mmCIF file of C-alpha atoms in Angstrom:
data_model
loop_
_atom_site.group_PDB
_atom_site.id
_atom_site.type_symbol
_atom_site.label_atom_id
_atom_site.label_comp_id
_atom_site.label_asym_id
_atom_site.label_seq_id
_atom_site.Cartn_x
_atom_site.Cartn_y
_atom_site.Cartn_z
ATOM 1 C CA MET B 12 -46.829 201.596 83.557
ATOM 2 C CA LYS B 13 -46.225 202.401 87.300
ATOM 3 C CA THR B 14 -42.589 202.474 86.764
ATOM 4 C CA PHE B 15 -42.541 204.768 84.314
ATOM 5 C CA LEU B 16 -43.971 207.668 85.583
ATOM 6 C CA THR B 17 -42.674 207.025 88.737
ATOM 7 C CA LYS B 18 -39.582 207.104 86.851
ATOM 8 C CA PHE B 19 -39.704 210.116 84.205
ATOM 9 C CA LEU B 20 -42.014 211.995 86.710
ATOM 10 C CA PHE B 21 -37.865 211.216 89.108
ATOM 11 C CA TYR B 22 -36.311 212.108 86.053
ATOM 12 C CA ALA B 23 -38.110 215.422 85.827
ATOM 13 C CA ILE B 24 -38.049 216.037 89.045
ATOM 14 C CA CYS B 25 -34.073 216.297 89.059
ATOM 15 C CA LEU B 26 -34.486 218.268 85.569
ATOM 16 C CA THR B 27 -36.209 220.985 87.324
ATOM 17 C CA THR B 28 -33.215 221.102 89.572
ATOM 18 C CA ALA B 29 -31.278 221.081 87.809
ATOM 19 C CA MET B 30 -32.120 223.923 85.930
ATOM 20 C CA GLN B 31 -33.443 225.901 89.191
ATOM 21 C CA SER B 32 -29.740 225.866 89.983
ATOM 22 C CA GLY B 33 -28.398 226.177 86.843
ATOM 23 C CA VAL B 34 -30.851 229.923 86.773
ATOM 24 C CA ALA B 35 -29.455 231.480 90.633
ATOM 25 C CA ALA B 36 -25.951 230.409 89.727
ATOM 26 C CA ASP B 37 -26.320 232.627 86.720
ATOM 27 C CA LYS B 38 -27.136 235.161 89.340
ATOM 28 C CA LEU B 39 -25.209 238.961 90.288
ATOM 29 C CA MET B 40 -25.910 239.001 93.604
ATOM 30 C CA CYS B 41 -24.648 242.375 95.148
ATOM 31 C CA GLY B 42 -24.139 244.165 98.372
ATOM 32 C CA THR B 43 -23.402 247.225 100.104
ATOM 33 C CA ALA B 44 -23.307 249.845 103.137
ATOM 34 C CA LYS B 45 -21.746 252.873 103.723
ATOM 35 C CA ILE B 46 -19.456 254.280 107.276
ATOM 36 C CA ASN B 47 -17.903 256.631 108.589
ATOM 37 C CA ILE B 48 -14.373 256.159 109.809
ATOM 38 C CA THR B 49 -13.600 259.541 110.855
ATOM 39 C CA PRO B 50 -11.126 258.825 114.250
ATOM 40 C CA PRO B 51 -13.322 259.476 116.999
ATOM 41 C CA LYS B 52 -11.016 261.697 119.124
ATOM 42 C CA PRO B 53 -9.215 263.469 116.196
ATOM 43 C CA LYS B 54 -6.099 265.192 115.913
ATOM 44 C CA TYR B 55 -6.994 267.703 113.575
ATOM 45 C CA PRO B 56 -10.328 269.354 112.760
ATOM 46 C CA VAL B 57 -13.112 268.352 110.952
ATOM 47 C CA HIS B 58 -14.404 270.310 108.477
ATOM 48 C CA ASP B 59 -16.416 267.337 105.986
ATOM 49 C CA SER B 60 -15.956 263.036 107.471
ATOM 50 C CA ILE B 61 -13.946 260.860 106.115
ATOM 51 C CA PHE B 62 -15.714 256.650 104.657
ATOM 52 C CA ALA B 63 -16.079 253.745 104.152
ATOM 53 C CA ARG B 64 -17.889 251.676 101.856
ATOM 54 C CA SER B 65 -18.494 248.146 100.368
ATOM 55 C CA LEU B 66 -19.163 246.246 97.215
ATOM 56 C CA ILE B 67 -20.074 242.365 97.656
ATOM 57 C CA LEU B 68 -19.893 240.307 94.098
ATOM 58 C CA GLU B 69 -21.387 236.755 93.323
ATOM 59 C CA THR B 70 -22.042 233.997 90.758
ATOM 60 C CA LYS B 71 -21.489 231.140 90.655
ATOM 61 C CA GLY B 72 -19.867 230.214 93.575
ATOM 62 C CA VAL B 73 -17.876 233.056 92.910
ATOM 63 C CA ARG B 74 -17.029 236.403 96.054
ATOM 64 C CA ILE B 75 -15.523 239.023 95.594
ATOM 65 C CA ALA B 76 -15.509 242.487 97.688
ATOM 66 C CA PHE B 77 -13.935 245.897 97.298
ATOM 67 C CA VAL B 78 -14.012 248.382 99.628
ATOM 68 C CA SER B 79 -12.927 252.484 99.458
ATOM 69 C CA LEU B 80 -11.568 254.592 102.257
ATOM 70 C CA ASP B 81 -11.272 258.204 102.431
ATOM 71 C CA LEU B 82 -7.429 257.503 103.642
ATOM 72 C CA GLY B 83 -3.756 258.203 102.112
ATOM 73 C CA GLY B 84 -3.797 254.654 101.913
ATOM 74 C CA TYR B 85 -5.045 251.371 103.448
ATOM 75 C CA THR B 86 -3.359 248.074 103.401
ATOM 76 C CA ASN B 87 -4.218 245.816 106.349
ATOM 77 C CA ILE B 88 -2.377 241.783 104.921
ATOM 78 C CA PRO B 89 -3.745 240.517 108.518
ATOM 79 C CA LEU B 90 -7.665 241.819 108.976
ATOM 80 C CA ALA B 91 -7.315 241.476 104.805
ATOM 81 C CA GLU B 92 -7.311 237.306 105.038
ATOM 82 C CA THR B 93 -9.790 237.215 108.708
ATOM 83 C CA LEU B 94 -12.482 238.306 106.061
ATOM 84 C CA LYS B 95 -11.515 236.998 102.747
ATOM 85 C CA LYS B 96 -12.438 233.815 105.212
ATOM 86 C CA ARG B 97 -15.879 235.320 106.827
ATOM 87 C CA PHE B 98 -17.131 236.029 104.342
ATOM 88 C CA ASN B 99 -16.097 233.364 101.824
ATOM 89 C CA LEU B 100 -13.980 236.177 99.444
ATOM 90 C CA LYS B 101 -11.917 234.779 95.561
ATOM 91 C CA GLU B 102 -10.285 238.616 96.671
ATOM 92 C CA LEU B 103 -10.805 242.069 99.014
ATOM 93 C CA TYR B 104 -10.049 245.198 97.247
ATOM 94 C CA PHE B 105 -9.267 248.417 99.330
ATOM 95 C CA CYS B 106 -9.136 250.745 97.312
ATOM 96 C CA PRO B 107 -8.000 254.645 99.174
ATOM 97 C CA GLN B 108 -8.427 257.264 97.343
ATOM 98 C CA HIS B 109 -5.618 259.197 98.646
ATOM 99 C CA THR B 110 -7.224 262.545 100.243
ATOM 100 C CA HIS B 111 -3.826 264.608 101.752
ATOM 101 C CA SER B 112 -6.692 265.273 104.587
ATOM 102 C CA SER B 113 -7.186 261.885 105.772
ATOM 103 C CA GLU B 114 -6.597 260.729 109.368
ATOM 104 C CA ARG B 115 -6.002 257.111 110.621
ATOM 105 C CA ALA B 116 -8.038 255.738 113.200
ATOM 106 C CA PRO B 117 -6.950 253.343 115.700
ATOM 107 C CA GLU B 118 -6.777 250.296 113.926
ATOM 108 C CA GLU B 119 -8.696 248.465 116.315
ATOM 109 C CA TRP B 120 -11.388 251.094 115.409
ATOM 110 C CA LEU B 121 -10.742 250.911 112.343
ATOM 111 C CA ASN B 122 -11.103 246.883 111.333
ATOM 112 C CA LYS B 123 -14.115 246.976 113.794
ATOM 113 C CA GLN B 124 -15.818 249.930 111.750
ATOM 114 C CA LEU B 125 -14.984 248.188 108.426
ATOM 115 C CA THR B 126 -16.142 244.490 109.671
ATOM 116 C CA THR B 127 -19.319 246.635 110.269
ATOM 117 C CA ILE B 128 -19.910 247.184 106.823
ATOM 118 C CA MET B 129 -18.917 244.425 104.929
ATOM 119 C CA GLU B 130 -21.590 242.496 107.959
ATOM 120 C CA GLN B 131 -24.285 245.520 106.612
ATOM 121 C CA ALA B 132 -23.429 244.641 102.277
ATOM 122 C CA SER B 133 -23.330 240.643 103.522
ATOM 123 C CA GLN B 134 -26.933 241.068 105.297
ATOM 124 C CA ASN B 135 -28.472 242.983 102.114
ATOM 125 C CA MET B 136 -27.744 241.098 99.219
ATOM 126 C CA PHE B 137 -29.836 241.176 95.449
ATOM 127 C CA GLU B 138 -29.504 240.103 92.411
ATOM 128 C CA ALA B 139 -28.057 242.953 90.387
ATOM 129 C CA THR B 140 -27.703 244.356 86.448
ATOM 130 C CA VAL B 141 -24.796 246.048 85.020
ATOM 131 C CA SER B 142 -23.520 248.673 83.649
ATOM 132 C CA GLY B 143 -21.162 250.740 82.453
ATOM 133 C CA GLY B 144 -18.906 253.043 80.604
ATOM 134 C CA HIS B 145 -17.274 256.462 80.796
ATOM 135 C CA ARG B 146 -17.594 260.191 80.156
ATOM 136 C CA TYR B 147 -15.965 262.934 78.166
ATOM 137 C CA PHE B 148 -15.120 266.071 79.379
ATOM 138 C CA PRO B 149 -13.199 269.168 79.472
ATOM 139 C CA GLN B 150 -10.375 268.187 81.935
ATOM 140 C CA LEU B 151 -10.411 268.596 85.577
ATOM 141 C CA SER B 152 -6.727 267.968 86.165
ATOM 142 C CA PHE B 153 -3.373 268.592 84.837
ATOM 143 C CA MET B 154 -0.177 265.686 84.498
ATOM 144 C CA ARG B 155 2.266 267.843 87.273
ATOM 145 C CA LEU B 156 5.526 266.799 85.838
ATOM 146 C CA ILE B 157 6.563 268.964 83.384
ATOM 147 C CA ILE B 158 9.265 269.313 81.471
ATOM 148 C CA ARG B 159 11.583 272.448 81.764
ATOM 149 C CA ASP B 160 14.442 274.610 79.760
ATOM 150 C CA ASP B 161 16.842 272.086 80.419
ATOM 151 C CA GLY B 162 14.871 269.112 78.970
ATOM 152 C CA ARG B 163 14.316 267.872 82.625
ATOM 153 C CA ALA B 164 10.932 266.525 84.424
ATOM 154 C CA ARG B 165 9.885 268.731 87.350
ATOM 155 C CA GLU B 166 7.101 269.324 89.800
ATOM 156 C CA SER B 167 4.130 271.045 88.714
ATOM 157 C CA TRP B 168 5.045 273.280 92.782
ATOM 158 C CA LEU B 169 8.446 274.143 91.775
ATOM 159 C CA GLY B 170 8.110 277.230 89.509
ATOM 160 C CA ASP B 171 9.918 278.949 86.918
ATOM 161 C CA GLU B 172 10.682 281.961 84.292
ATOM 162 C CA HIS B 173 7.645 280.543 81.910
ATOM 163 C CA TYR B 174 6.015 278.524 84.347
ATOM 164 C CA ARG B 175 4.322 279.196 87.875
ATOM 165 C CA ALA B 176 4.829 277.922 90.507
ATOM 166 C CA VAL B 177 1.417 275.246 91.502
ATOM 167 C CA ASN B 178 -0.622 275.991 87.960
ATOM 168 C CA PRO B 179 -2.718 279.230 89.182
ATOM 169 C CA GLU B 180 -3.013 280.185 84.849
ATOM 170 C CA ARG B 181 -4.266 276.372 84.777
ATOM 171 C CA ILE B 182 -2.694 274.973 82.373
ATOM 172 C CA PRO B 183 -3.580 271.814 81.464
ATOM 173 C CA HIS B 184 -0.787 270.268 80.758
ATOM 174 C CA GLY B 185 -0.554 266.374 79.364
ATOM 175 C CA PRO B 186 -0.714 263.099 79.246
ATOM 176 C CA VAL B 187 -4.144 263.045 81.303
ATOM 177 C CA ASP B 188 -7.851 260.847 81.244
ATOM 178 C CA PRO B 189 -10.137 263.693 80.615
ATOM 179 C CA ALA B 190 -13.042 260.710 81.301
ATOM 180 C CA VAL B 191 -14.874 259.614 84.090
ATOM 181 C CA GLY B 192 -16.353 256.046 84.318
ATOM 182 C CA ILE B 193 -18.710 254.373 86.559
ATOM 183 C CA ILE B 194 -19.803 250.877 86.677
ATOM 184 C CA LYS B 195 -23.181 250.505 88.044
ATOM 185 C CA PHE B 196 -25.263 248.688 89.866
ATOM 186 C CA ASP B 197 -29.365 248.581 89.942
ATOM 187 C CA ASP B 198 -32.247 245.796 91.529
ATOM 188 C CA GLN B 199 -34.105 244.234 89.958
ATOM 189 C CA SER B 200 -37.418 246.674 89.659
ATOM 190 C CA GLY B 201 -34.676 248.535 87.736
ATOM 191 C CA LYS B 202 -33.333 250.999 91.616
ATOM 192 C CA THR B 203 -30.315 252.105 91.096
ATOM 193 C CA LYS B 204 -28.272 250.547 94.404
ATOM 194 C CA ALA B 205 -24.474 250.867 93.581
ATOM 195 C CA VAL B 206 -21.559 252.822 91.737
ATOM 196 C CA ILE B 207 -18.629 252.830 91.400
ATOM 197 C CA MET B 208 -16.651 255.859 90.327
ATOM 198 C CA ASN B 209 -13.236 255.254 89.235
ATOM 199 C CA TYR B 210 -11.300 259.095 88.045
ATOM 200 C CA ALA B 211 -7.134 259.842 88.330
ATOM 201 C CA CYS B 212 -6.211 262.730 89.712
ATOM 202 C CA HIS B 213 -4.282 263.328 93.242
ATOM 203 C CA PRO B 214 -6.938 264.553 96.090
ATOM 204 C CA ASP B 215 -4.775 267.172 97.333
ATOM 205 C CA VAL B 216 -6.652 270.485 95.734
ATOM 206 C CA ALA B 217 -5.678 271.378 99.483
ATOM 207 C CA TRP B 218 -2.216 270.778 99.495
ATOM 208 C CA ASN B 219 -1.235 271.438 103.066
ATOM 209 C CA ASN B 220 -4.844 270.816 105.257
ATOM 210 C CA PHE B 221 -3.775 270.737 108.278
ATOM 211 C CA GLU B 222 -7.857 269.796 109.102
ATOM 212 C CA ILE B 223 -10.675 266.169 108.382
ATOM 213 C CA SER B 224 -11.492 266.020 105.261
ATOM 214 C CA GLY B 225 -12.636 264.052 101.401
ATOM 215 C CA ASP B 226 -11.349 267.101 99.848
ATOM 216 C CA TYR B 227 -13.167 266.878 96.070
ATOM 217 C CA VAL B 228 -13.537 263.180 95.580
ATOM 218 C CA GLY B 229 -15.521 263.847 99.190
ATOM 219 C CA TYR B 230 -17.859 266.294 97.388
ATOM 220 C CA ALA B 231 -18.143 264.327 94.132
ATOM 221 C CA VAL B 232 -19.587 261.092 96.092
ATOM 222 C CA LYS B 233 -21.201 262.795 98.182
ATOM 223 C CA TYR B 234 -22.889 264.935 95.577
ATOM 224 C CA THR B 235 -23.372 261.843 94.063
ATOM 225 C CA GLU B 236 -24.880 260.421 96.405
ATOM 226 C CA GLU B 237 -27.421 262.776 97.040
ATOM 227 C CA ALA B 238 -28.203 262.598 94.089
ATOM 228 C CA PHE B 239 -30.163 260.175 94.078
ATOM 229 C CA ASP B 240 -31.790 260.716 97.238
ATOM 230 C CA ASN B 241 -28.919 258.640 99.164
ATOM 231 C CA ASN B 242 -30.028 255.029 98.594
ATOM 232 C CA ILE B 243 -26.852 255.383 96.565
ATOM 233 C CA ASN B 244 -22.767 254.043 97.662
ATOM 234 C CA CYS B 245 -21.045 255.470 96.100
ATOM 235 C CA LEU B 246 -17.674 254.007 96.002
ATOM 236 C CA PHE B 247 -14.935 256.252 94.385
ATOM 237 C CA VAL B 248 -11.838 254.659 92.533
ATOM 238 C CA GLN B 249 -8.479 256.337 92.056
ATOM 239 C CA GLY B 250 -7.023 255.644 88.509
ATOM 240 C CA GLY B 251 -4.102 256.521 87.334
ATOM 241 C CA GLY B 252 -3.144 259.781 89.569
ATOM 242 C CA GLY B 253 0.132 259.610 90.858
ATOM 243 C CA ASN B 254 1.539 262.063 88.702
ATOM 244 C CA GLN B 255 -1.900 263.693 87.766
ATOM 245 C CA ALA B 256 -3.216 266.688 90.020
ATOM 246 C CA PRO B 257 -5.960 268.244 90.290
ATOM 247 C CA LEU B 258 -6.077 272.455 88.603
ATOM 248 C CA PHE B 259 -8.445 273.881 91.041
ATOM 249 C CA LYS B 260 -5.887 274.135 93.425
ATOM 250 C CA ASP B 261 -5.300 276.001 97.008
ATOM 251 C CA GLY B 262 -1.347 276.577 97.206
ATOM 252 C CA GLY B 263 -1.741 275.399 101.122
ATOM 253 C CA ARG B 264 -0.539 276.664 105.318
ATOM 254 C CA GLU B 265 1.672 276.456 106.283
ATOM 255 C CA SER B 266 1.009 274.965 109.787
ATOM 256 C CA PRO B 267 -1.521 273.968 112.312
ATOM 257 C CA ASP B 268 -1.464 277.669 113.734
ATOM 258 C CA ASP B 269 -1.545 279.611 109.806
ATOM 259 C CA PRO B 270 -4.792 281.757 110.092
ATOM 260 C CA ARG B 271 -5.006 280.877 106.681
ATOM 261 C CA PRO B 272 -8.321 278.644 105.521
ATOM 262 C CA SER B 273 -8.362 276.493 103.452
ATOM 263 C CA ASN B 274 -10.191 277.437 99.695
ATOM 264 C CA TYR B 275 -12.326 274.819 100.490
ATOM 265 C CA ASP B 276 -14.956 277.264 97.623
ATOM 266 C CA LEU B 277 -12.262 275.282 95.194
ATOM 267 C CA ILE B 278 -12.209 271.806 96.787
ATOM 268 C CA GLU B 279 -16.529 271.913 96.405
ATOM 269 C CA ARG B 280 -15.995 273.094 92.785
ATOM 270 C CA MET B 281 -14.315 270.275 91.524
ATOM 271 C CA GLY B 282 -15.561 267.582 93.360
ATOM 272 C CA LYS B 283 -19.081 269.792 91.967
ATOM 273 C CA LEU B 284 -18.096 269.286 88.299
ATOM 274 C CA LEU B 285 -16.613 265.485 88.684
ATOM 275 C CA SER B 286 -20.103 264.735 89.606
ATOM 276 C CA ILE B 287 -21.569 266.563 87.767
ATOM 277 C CA GLU B 288 -20.013 264.331 84.895
ATOM 278 C CA ALA B 289 -20.839 261.067 86.537
ATOM 279 C CA VAL B 290 -24.646 262.012 88.058
ATOM 280 C CA LYS B 291 -24.988 261.859 84.474
ATOM 281 C CA LEU B 292 -23.179 259.280 82.725
ATOM 282 C CA THR B 293 -25.177 256.854 85.646
ATOM 283 C CA LYS B 294 -28.586 257.825 84.210
ATOM 284 C CA GLU B 295 -27.454 257.363 80.313
ATOM 285 C CA LEU B 296 -26.131 253.306 81.537
ATOM 286 C CA TYR B 297 -28.803 251.018 80.919
ATOM 287 C CA PRO B 298 -28.471 246.599 81.548
ATOM 288 C CA ASN B 299 -27.563 244.755 77.873
ATOM 289 C CA PRO B 300 -30.296 243.005 77.587
ATOM 290 C CA HIS B 301 -27.891 239.678 75.948
ATOM 291 C CA ASP B 302 -25.742 239.842 79.081
ATOM 292 C CA GLU B 303 -25.311 236.704 81.179
ATOM 293 C CA ALA B 304 -23.788 237.151 84.482
ATOM 294 C CA ASP B 305 -20.844 236.036 84.907
ATOM 295 C CA LEU B 306 -17.169 236.884 87.031
ATOM 296 C CA LYS B 307 -13.172 235.704 86.266
ATOM 297 C CA VAL B 308 -10.939 237.174 88.851
ATOM 298 C CA LEU B 309 -7.171 236.180 88.200
ATOM 299 C CA ALA B 310 -5.101 237.313 90.435
ATOM 300 C CA ASP B 311 -0.802 237.274 90.233
ATOM 301 C CA SER B 312 2.018 239.089 90.876
ATOM 302 C CA LEU B 313 6.047 239.841 90.494
ATOM 303 C CA PHE B 314 8.692 240.561 91.910
ATOM 304 C CA PHE B 315 11.321 242.829 91.845
ATOM 305 C CA THR B 316 14.014 245.488 93.374
ATOM 306 C CA GLY B 317 14.619 248.855 93.686
ATOM 307 C CA ARG B 318 15.943 251.782 91.201
ATOM 308 C CA PHE B 319 18.253 253.441 93.461
ATOM 309 C CA ASP B 320 17.770 250.900 96.693
ATOM 310 C CA LYS B 321 18.916 247.603 95.239
ATOM 311 C CA LYS B 322 18.431 246.453 98.255
ATOM 312 C CA LEU B 323 14.457 246.909 98.328
ATOM 313 C CA ASN B 324 12.090 243.910 97.640
ATOM 314 C CA TYR B 325 8.366 243.926 96.574
ATOM 315 C CA ASN B 326 6.421 241.558 96.348
ATOM 316 C CA VAL B 327 3.319 243.637 94.171
ATOM 317 C CA HIS B 328 -0.028 241.605 94.050
ATOM 318 C CA PHE B 329 -2.634 243.023 91.103
ATOM 319 C CA SER B 330 -5.366 241.014 89.625
ATOM 320 C CA VAL B 331 -7.762 240.998 86.390
ATOM 321 C CA ILE B 332 -11.375 240.909 86.835
ATOM 322 C CA ALA B 333 -13.762 240.323 84.056
ATOM 323 C CA LEU B 334 -17.518 240.928 84.875
ATOM 324 C CA ASN B 335 -20.593 239.416 82.252
ATOM 325 C CA ASN B 336 -17.052 239.497 79.730
ATOM 326 C CA ARG B 337 -17.046 242.986 78.674
ATOM 327 C CA TYR B 338 -16.051 244.985 81.345
ATOM 328 C CA VAL B 339 -12.797 244.701 82.481
ATOM 329 C CA ILE B 340 -10.605 245.540 85.228
ATOM 330 C CA ALA B 341 -7.142 246.196 85.938
ATOM 331 C CA THR B 342 -6.478 246.917 89.772
ATOM 332 C CA VAL B 343 -3.015 248.126 90.073
ATOM 333 C CA PRO B 344 -1.357 249.040 94.304
ATOM 334 C CA GLY B 345 0.367 252.277 94.966
ATOM 335 C CA GLU B 346 0.423 254.915 92.601
ATOM 336 C CA PRO B 347 0.393 254.523 89.178
ATOM 337 C CA PHE B 348 1.189 257.079 86.160
ATOM 338 C CA ILE B 349 -1.328 258.249 83.979
ATOM 339 C CA LYS B 350 0.171 255.793 81.011
ATOM 340 C CA PHE B 351 -1.009 252.578 82.271
ATOM 341 C CA GLN B 352 -4.504 253.752 82.053
ATOM 342 C CA ILE B 353 -4.463 255.683 79.191
ATOM 343 C CA ASP B 354 -2.770 252.070 77.316
ATOM 344 C CA TRP B 355 -4.944 250.116 78.793
ATOM 345 C CA LYS B 356 -8.790 251.438 78.018
ATOM 346 C CA ARG B 357 -7.027 251.430 73.954
ATOM 347 C CA GLU B 358 -6.291 247.585 75.033
ATOM 348 C CA PHE B 359 -9.900 247.010 75.322
ATOM 349 C CA GLN B 360 -11.830 249.550 73.123
ATOM 350 C CA SER B 361 -11.486 248.668 70.060
ATOM 351 C CA TYR B 362 -12.598 245.704 70.894
ATOM 352 C CA GLY B 363 -16.616 246.572 71.965
ATOM 353 C CA LEU B 364 -15.218 245.438 76.136
ATOM 354 C CA VAL B 365 -15.541 248.409 78.237
ATOM 355 C CA PRO B 366 -11.849 248.924 80.160
ATOM 356 C CA PHE B 367 -11.298 250.313 83.668
ATOM 357 C CA PHE B 368 -8.023 250.603 85.478
ATOM 358 C CA PHE B 369 -8.015 250.384 89.548
ATOM 359 C CA GLY B 370 -4.850 251.779 90.794
ATOM 360 C CA TYR B 371 -4.646 252.710 94.374
ATOM 361 C CA THR B 372 -6.117 249.278 94.848
ATOM 362 C CA TRP B 373 -4.348 246.996 96.730
ATOM 363 C CA ASN B 374 -5.601 242.503 97.445
ATOM 364 C CA GLY B 375 -1.839 242.084 99.207
ATOM 365 C CA GLY B 376 2.069 242.062 99.033
ATOM 366 C CA LYS B 377 4.192 245.793 99.707
ATOM 367 C CA TRP B 378 2.295 249.025 98.704
ATOM 368 C CA PRO B 379 5.295 249.616 95.836
ATOM 369 C CA ILE B 380 4.550 253.757 96.649
ATOM 370 C CA TYR B 381 4.547 255.767 93.690
ATOM 371 C CA MET B 382 5.261 253.678 89.540
ATOM 372 C CA PRO B 383 6.298 255.615 86.776
ATOM 373 C CA ASP B 384 6.169 254.690 83.317
ATOM 374 C CA ILE B 385 10.048 254.792 81.575
ATOM 375 C CA ARG B 386 9.303 257.836 79.914
ATOM 376 C CA SER B 387 8.223 259.186 83.170
ATOM 377 C CA ALA B 388 11.592 257.317 84.874
ATOM 378 C CA ALA B 389 13.578 258.675 82.465
ATOM 379 C CA TYR B 390 12.445 262.453 82.734
ATOM 380 C CA GLY B 391 12.409 263.150 86.006
ATOM 381 C CA GLY B 392 10.485 264.217 89.258
ATOM 382 C CA TYR B 393 8.959 263.458 91.560
ATOM 383 C CA GLY B 394 7.495 260.338 91.408
ATOM 384 C CA ALA B 395 10.038 259.570 88.838
ATOM 385 C CA ASP B 396 13.546 259.777 89.821
ATOM 386 C CA ASN B 397 12.809 260.811 92.633
ATOM 387 C CA GLY B 398 10.924 260.421 96.643
ATOM 388 C CA PRO B 399 10.096 257.360 98.899
ATOM 389 C CA ASP B 400 11.320 253.871 97.787
ATOM 390 C CA LEU B 401 11.060 253.538 94.419
ATOM 391 C CA ILE B 402 10.629 250.400 92.535
ATOM 392 C CA GLU B 403 13.011 249.618 89.907
ATOM 393 C CA VAL B 404 12.448 250.248 86.363
ATOM 394 C CA GLY B 405 10.168 249.403 83.490
ATOM 395 C CA ALA B 406 8.842 247.871 86.812
ATOM 396 C CA GLY B 407 4.919 249.609 85.638
ATOM 397 C CA GLU B 408 5.340 248.313 81.792
ATOM 398 C CA LYS B 409 6.084 244.626 83.732
ATOM 399 C CA ILE B 410 2.905 244.115 85.442
ATOM 400 C CA MET B 411 0.721 245.729 82.328
ATOM 401 C CA LEU B 412 1.728 243.356 79.759
ATOM 402 C CA LYS B 413 0.962 239.934 82.744
ATOM 403 C CA GLN B 414 -2.374 241.980 83.188
ATOM 404 C CA LEU B 415 -2.591 241.979 78.984
ATOM 405 C CA GLU B 416 -1.491 238.119 79.308
ATOM 406 C CA ASN B 417 -3.929 237.187 81.825
ATOM 407 C CA TYR B 418 -6.969 237.977 80.831
ATOM 408 C CA TYR B 419 -6.715 236.632 77.675
ATOM 409 C CA ARG B 420 -6.076 233.224 79.363
ATOM 410 C CA MET B 421 -7.975 233.807 81.244
ATOM 411 C CA ALA B 422 -10.392 234.538 78.770
ATOM 412 C CA GLY B 423 -10.086 231.345 76.907
ATOM 413 C CA VAL B 424 -7.914 233.008 73.845
ATOM 414 C CA PHE B 425 -4.421 231.111 74.223
ATOM 415 C CA LYS B 426 -4.202 228.024 73.141
ATOM 416 C CA GLU B 427 -3.139 225.882 75.799
ATOM 417 C CA LYS B 428 -0.810 223.030 73.129
#
């Protein structure tokens, strides 16, 4: 009898331990932090400070992190490898929001700031629930490559008899994606701690600014955080904004000595309008009670040459992420065009999933600059058939097809035999 009781207690303890381990493993843990990355000794005057925000997600032994930055672009292989090793990350994504009014701080100082927010996020992990969705509203952006009378596309800043430069009449040329996407992370008391705001539009309301500013994005995240009493961090992640311009547009200054001030009323107004919609959506979102914590990540890469310069080589890294088997994220570096975002969302929305397209998002490899769809590459314009170091035609389509295949393989839909 004593032997039986001993064995019974042993197996009961083992079962209880296993159940507790399973429960712990199924928790979604989240950590977030924010830090100022305005250069200590800036070249240009500072109108509004620029920031970096971090978000760490972990469940079932998989840990990834996002770092959004108020910078024009950002890649850093040595820092990425250091942070991945130090914080045990499967993937680390740098997400510059692409403001045209940024200034990058000295590397050593900036590396320290980014390491600090990763450290702070890792020390403040909490059990989280996740919810997400999109809110459609009148567009704030327009297609900046407009087909003219000769059948070729020209940039919006070039005027002709039919079209005025910089679109002062705010004609809503398309296609665009007029929706803001939100992924929200709440703690167990239901208090919102972090949100990802996903929207596609160049942050260049101030075309030439010669001042430091987060442009409309800086105001959008500022107002969003204020709506929650500054108790949340709002990470802005740019979408397929490579050919999307703001309808609110300041023609720009000629030089730092130009006495004309930048029109911050326009910048603030666009940021405010975007924030209003983002806040409404955030407050409407609730986690699905049937969701189970889950995080799947599949990173991949493809090699390309240049469009005209065949000596150029691009090793483009990208990922597909599935959160709770409900939220499906494609990450793509460079400046992808809006068609990829629209197509990605259309693919998954029909099947009850909630898709997000994270452009300007780097996790290794070479930054490909502009990434036009084939139609845009044919009709031309800046970033489509002219611009710096253009990638080969069809690169974006090949990447997105691979993303699609990778998602269905990751989800276990494909037969392996």
